[in-house]
Short mmCIF file of C-alpha atoms in Angstrom, two decimals:
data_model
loop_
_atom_site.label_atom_id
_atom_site.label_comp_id
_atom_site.label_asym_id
_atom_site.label_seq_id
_atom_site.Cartn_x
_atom_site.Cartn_y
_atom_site.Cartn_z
CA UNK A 18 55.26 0.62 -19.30
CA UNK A 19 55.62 -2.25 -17.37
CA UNK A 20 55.41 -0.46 -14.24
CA UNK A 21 52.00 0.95 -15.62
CA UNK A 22 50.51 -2.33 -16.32
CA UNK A 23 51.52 -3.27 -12.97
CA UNK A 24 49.65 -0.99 -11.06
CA UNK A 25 46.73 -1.22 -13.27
CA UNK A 26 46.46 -4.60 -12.71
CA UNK A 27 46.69 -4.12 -8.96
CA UNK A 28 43.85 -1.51 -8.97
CA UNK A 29 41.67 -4.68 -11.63
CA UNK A 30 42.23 -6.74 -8.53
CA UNK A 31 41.19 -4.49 -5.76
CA UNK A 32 38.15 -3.36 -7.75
CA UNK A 33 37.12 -7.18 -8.99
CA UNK A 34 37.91 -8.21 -5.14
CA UNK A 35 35.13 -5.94 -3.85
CA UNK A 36 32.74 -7.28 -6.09
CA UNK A 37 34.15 -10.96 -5.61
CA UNK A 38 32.02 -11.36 -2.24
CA UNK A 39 28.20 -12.67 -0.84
CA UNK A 40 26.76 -10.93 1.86
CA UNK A 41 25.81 -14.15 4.03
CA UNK A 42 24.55 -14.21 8.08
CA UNK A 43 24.70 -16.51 10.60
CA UNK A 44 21.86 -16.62 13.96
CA UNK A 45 21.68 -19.15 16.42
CA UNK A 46 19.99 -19.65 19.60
CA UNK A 47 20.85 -21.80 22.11
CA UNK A 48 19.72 -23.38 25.45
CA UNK A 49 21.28 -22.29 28.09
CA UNK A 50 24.01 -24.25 30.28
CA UNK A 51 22.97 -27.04 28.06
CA UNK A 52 26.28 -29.92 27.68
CA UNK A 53 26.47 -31.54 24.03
CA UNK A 54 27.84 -34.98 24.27
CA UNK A 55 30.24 -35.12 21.16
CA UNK A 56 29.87 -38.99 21.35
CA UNK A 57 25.99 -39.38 21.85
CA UNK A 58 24.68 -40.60 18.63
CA UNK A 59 22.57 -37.42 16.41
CA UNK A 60 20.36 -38.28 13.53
CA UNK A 61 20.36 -35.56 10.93
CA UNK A 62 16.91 -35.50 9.40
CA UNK A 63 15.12 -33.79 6.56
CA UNK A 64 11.57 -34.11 4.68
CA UNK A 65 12.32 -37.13 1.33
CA UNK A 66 9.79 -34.51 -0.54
CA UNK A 67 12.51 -31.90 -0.26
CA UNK A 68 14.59 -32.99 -3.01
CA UNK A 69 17.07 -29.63 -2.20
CA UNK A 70 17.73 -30.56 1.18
CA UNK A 71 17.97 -34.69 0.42
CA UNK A 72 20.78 -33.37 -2.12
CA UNK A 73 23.10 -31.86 0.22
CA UNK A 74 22.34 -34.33 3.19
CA UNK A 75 26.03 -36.49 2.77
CA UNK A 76 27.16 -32.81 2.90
CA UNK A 77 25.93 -31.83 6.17
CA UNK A 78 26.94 -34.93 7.66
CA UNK A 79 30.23 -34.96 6.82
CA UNK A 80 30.44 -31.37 7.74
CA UNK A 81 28.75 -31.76 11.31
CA UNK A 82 31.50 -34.82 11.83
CA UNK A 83 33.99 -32.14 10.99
CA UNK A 84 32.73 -29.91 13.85
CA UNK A 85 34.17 -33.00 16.05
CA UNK A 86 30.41 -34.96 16.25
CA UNK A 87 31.56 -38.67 16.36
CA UNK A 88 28.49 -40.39 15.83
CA UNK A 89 26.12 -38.61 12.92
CA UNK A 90 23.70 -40.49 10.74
CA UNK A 91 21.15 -40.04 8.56
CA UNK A 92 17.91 -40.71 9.28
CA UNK A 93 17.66 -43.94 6.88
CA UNK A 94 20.44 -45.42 8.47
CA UNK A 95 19.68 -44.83 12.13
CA UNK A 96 16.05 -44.83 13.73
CA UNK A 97 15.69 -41.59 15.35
CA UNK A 98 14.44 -43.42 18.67
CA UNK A 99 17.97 -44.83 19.05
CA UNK A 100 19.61 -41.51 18.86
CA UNK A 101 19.96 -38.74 21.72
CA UNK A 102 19.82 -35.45 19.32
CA UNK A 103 18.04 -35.26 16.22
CA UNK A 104 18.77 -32.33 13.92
CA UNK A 105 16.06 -31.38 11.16
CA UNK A 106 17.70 -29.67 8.33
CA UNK A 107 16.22 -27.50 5.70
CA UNK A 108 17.47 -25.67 2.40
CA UNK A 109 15.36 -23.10 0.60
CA UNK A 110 15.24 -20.10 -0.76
CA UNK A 111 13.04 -16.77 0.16
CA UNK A 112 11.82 -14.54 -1.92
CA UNK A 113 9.74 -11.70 -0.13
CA UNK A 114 8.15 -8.72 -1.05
CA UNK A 115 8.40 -5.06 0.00
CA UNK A 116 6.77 -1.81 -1.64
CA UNK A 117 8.80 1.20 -2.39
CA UNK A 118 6.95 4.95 -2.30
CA UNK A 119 8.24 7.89 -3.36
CA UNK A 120 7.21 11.10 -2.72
CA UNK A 121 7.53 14.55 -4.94
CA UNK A 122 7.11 18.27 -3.58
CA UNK A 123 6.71 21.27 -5.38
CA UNK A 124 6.78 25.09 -4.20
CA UNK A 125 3.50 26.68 -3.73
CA UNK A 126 2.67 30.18 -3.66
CA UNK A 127 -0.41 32.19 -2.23
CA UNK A 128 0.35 34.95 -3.93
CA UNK A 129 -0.76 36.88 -1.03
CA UNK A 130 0.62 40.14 0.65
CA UNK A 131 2.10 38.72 4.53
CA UNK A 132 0.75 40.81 7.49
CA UNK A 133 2.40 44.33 7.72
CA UNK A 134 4.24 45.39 11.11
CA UNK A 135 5.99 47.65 13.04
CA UNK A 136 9.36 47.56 14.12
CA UNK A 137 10.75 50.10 16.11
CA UNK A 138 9.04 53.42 15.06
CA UNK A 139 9.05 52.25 11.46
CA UNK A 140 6.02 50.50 9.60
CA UNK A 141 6.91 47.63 7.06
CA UNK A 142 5.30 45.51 4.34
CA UNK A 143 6.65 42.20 2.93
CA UNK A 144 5.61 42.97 -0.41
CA UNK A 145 7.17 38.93 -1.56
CA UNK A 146 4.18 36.44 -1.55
CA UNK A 147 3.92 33.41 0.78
CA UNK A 148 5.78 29.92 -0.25
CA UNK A 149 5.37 26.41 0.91
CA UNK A 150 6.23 23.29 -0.56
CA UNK A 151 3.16 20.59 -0.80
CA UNK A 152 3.02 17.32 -1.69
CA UNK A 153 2.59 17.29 -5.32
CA UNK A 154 2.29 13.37 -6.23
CA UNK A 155 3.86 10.22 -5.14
CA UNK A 156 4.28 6.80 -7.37
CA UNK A 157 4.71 3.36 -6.29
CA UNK A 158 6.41 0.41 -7.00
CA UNK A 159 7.22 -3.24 -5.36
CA UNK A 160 10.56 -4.71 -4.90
CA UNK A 161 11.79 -8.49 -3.48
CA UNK A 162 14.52 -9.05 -1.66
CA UNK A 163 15.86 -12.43 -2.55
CA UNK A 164 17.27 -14.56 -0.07
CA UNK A 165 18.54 -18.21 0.86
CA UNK A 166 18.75 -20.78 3.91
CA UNK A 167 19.76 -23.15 5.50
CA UNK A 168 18.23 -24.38 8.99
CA UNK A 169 19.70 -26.57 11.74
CA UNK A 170 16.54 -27.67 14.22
CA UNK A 171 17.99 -29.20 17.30
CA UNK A 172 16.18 -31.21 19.61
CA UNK A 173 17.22 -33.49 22.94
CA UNK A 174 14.95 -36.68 22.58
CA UNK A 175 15.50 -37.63 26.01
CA UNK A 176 14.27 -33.97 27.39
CA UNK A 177 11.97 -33.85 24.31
CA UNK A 178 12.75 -29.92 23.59
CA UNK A 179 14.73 -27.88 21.08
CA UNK A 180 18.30 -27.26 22.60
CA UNK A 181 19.73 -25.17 19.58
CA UNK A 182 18.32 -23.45 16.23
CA UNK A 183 20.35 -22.13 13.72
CA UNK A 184 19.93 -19.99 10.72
CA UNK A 185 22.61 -19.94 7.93
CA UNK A 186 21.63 -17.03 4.97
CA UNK A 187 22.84 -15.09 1.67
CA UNK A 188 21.32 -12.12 0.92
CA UNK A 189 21.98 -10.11 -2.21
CA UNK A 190 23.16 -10.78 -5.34
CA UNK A 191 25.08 -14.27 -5.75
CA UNK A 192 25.85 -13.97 -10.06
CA UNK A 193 24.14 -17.65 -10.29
CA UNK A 194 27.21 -19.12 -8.21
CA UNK A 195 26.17 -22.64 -8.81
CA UNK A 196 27.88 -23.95 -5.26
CA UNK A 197 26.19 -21.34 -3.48
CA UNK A 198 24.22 -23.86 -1.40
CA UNK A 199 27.39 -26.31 -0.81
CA UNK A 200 29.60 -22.94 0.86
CA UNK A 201 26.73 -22.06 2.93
CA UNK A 202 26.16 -25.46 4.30
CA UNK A 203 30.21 -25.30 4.76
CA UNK A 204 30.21 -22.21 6.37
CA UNK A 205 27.38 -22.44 8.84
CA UNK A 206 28.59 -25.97 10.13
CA UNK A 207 31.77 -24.61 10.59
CA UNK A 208 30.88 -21.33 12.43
CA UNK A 209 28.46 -23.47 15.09
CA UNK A 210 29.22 -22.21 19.05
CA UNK A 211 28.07 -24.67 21.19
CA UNK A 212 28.65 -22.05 24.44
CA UNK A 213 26.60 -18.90 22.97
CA UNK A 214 23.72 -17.45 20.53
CA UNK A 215 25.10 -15.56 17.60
CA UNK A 216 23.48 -13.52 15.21
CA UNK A 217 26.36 -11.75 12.45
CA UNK A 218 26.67 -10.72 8.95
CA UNK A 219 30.23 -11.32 6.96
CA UNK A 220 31.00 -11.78 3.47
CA UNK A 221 32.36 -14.78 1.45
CA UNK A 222 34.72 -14.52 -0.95
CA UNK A 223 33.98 -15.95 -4.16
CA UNK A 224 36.45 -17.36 -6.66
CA UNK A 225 38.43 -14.59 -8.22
CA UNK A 226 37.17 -15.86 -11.67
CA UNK A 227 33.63 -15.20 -10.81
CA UNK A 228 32.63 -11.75 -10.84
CA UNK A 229 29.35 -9.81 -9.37
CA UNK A 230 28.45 -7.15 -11.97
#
């Protein structure tokens, strides 16, 4: 018996794994041959209005001095004309439409003879009527795909252009994972390549508590 519960608390696990995870993405691009100065002071700014964003901000800091950034502030404590880089960060979420058509065929008969022939030296008849399938009706509907964000805009002050743009996403179902937002600010900082552009998908496991139906 034992044995039995064993294994079908195994398979529980496996199955509950699988659905344990959030389909998330990561794109960057990326000037080329461009050198980051780890040291060189980098404002990390956002819009005040965007009370999402202003939430997470300590976050993102903390996370970018993670990445080895010595010198990150936020843009109340640090005029952005004093720094070298300036990073504009954005969460949101995306929902955008898409319609969905489906077709339906049915089998149509003439109910015609088809053309007689020869063959050889022997005369035949197809005495079965011709059949075709036509389009017999369609119906539509309109689905949203659900997504969320969160943007890293890059810029050099001193050459006054964008040197690096990143895009952090979840797409999917998340259950209404209330730190959604904080893992995806973790795991974008964390995944930043300074040498190349990326653009991957990979999934994040959830808590094994917290279950996607």
């Amino acid at each position: 018996m034992k044995i039995k519960i064993l294994i079908f608390s195994l398979f529980a696990l496996f199955f509950l794994g699988c659905a344990n995870k959030i389909n998330m993405g990561y794109y960057s691009t990326i000037e080329k041959n461009y050198i980051f100065n780890a040291n060189a002071p980098i404002v990390v700014a956002y819009d005040k209005n965007d009370l999402l964003s202003a939430y997470y901000i300590n976050l993102i800091v903390y996370e970018l001095q993670k990445q080895g950034f010595n010198s990150v502030y936020k843009q109340e404590d640090l005029p952005i004309h004093k720094a070298k880089n300036v990073v504009f960060v954005k969460l949101f979420h995306s929902v955008r439409p898409y319609p969905s058509i489906n077709y339906s065929y049915s089998m149509f008969s003439d109910g015609l003879m088809q053309s007689c022939y020869w063959y050889g030296e022997q005369f035949y008849c197809n005495d079965k009527p011709n059949k075709t399938y036509v389009l017999s009706g369609y119906s539509e509907s309109l689905n949203y795909l659900s997504g969320y964000h969160f943007t890293l805009d890059w810029y050099d002050l001193n050459l006054k252009r964008r040197i690096l743009y990143i895009n952090g996403s979840v797409n999917g179902k998340t259950c209404g994972y209330n730190l959604l937002l904080r893992d995806l600010v973790i795991q974008t900082i964390s995944r930043i390549d300074l040498k190349r552009a990326e653009n991957y998908r990979y999934y994040f496991d959830l808590p094994y508590y917290w279950v996607c139906p």
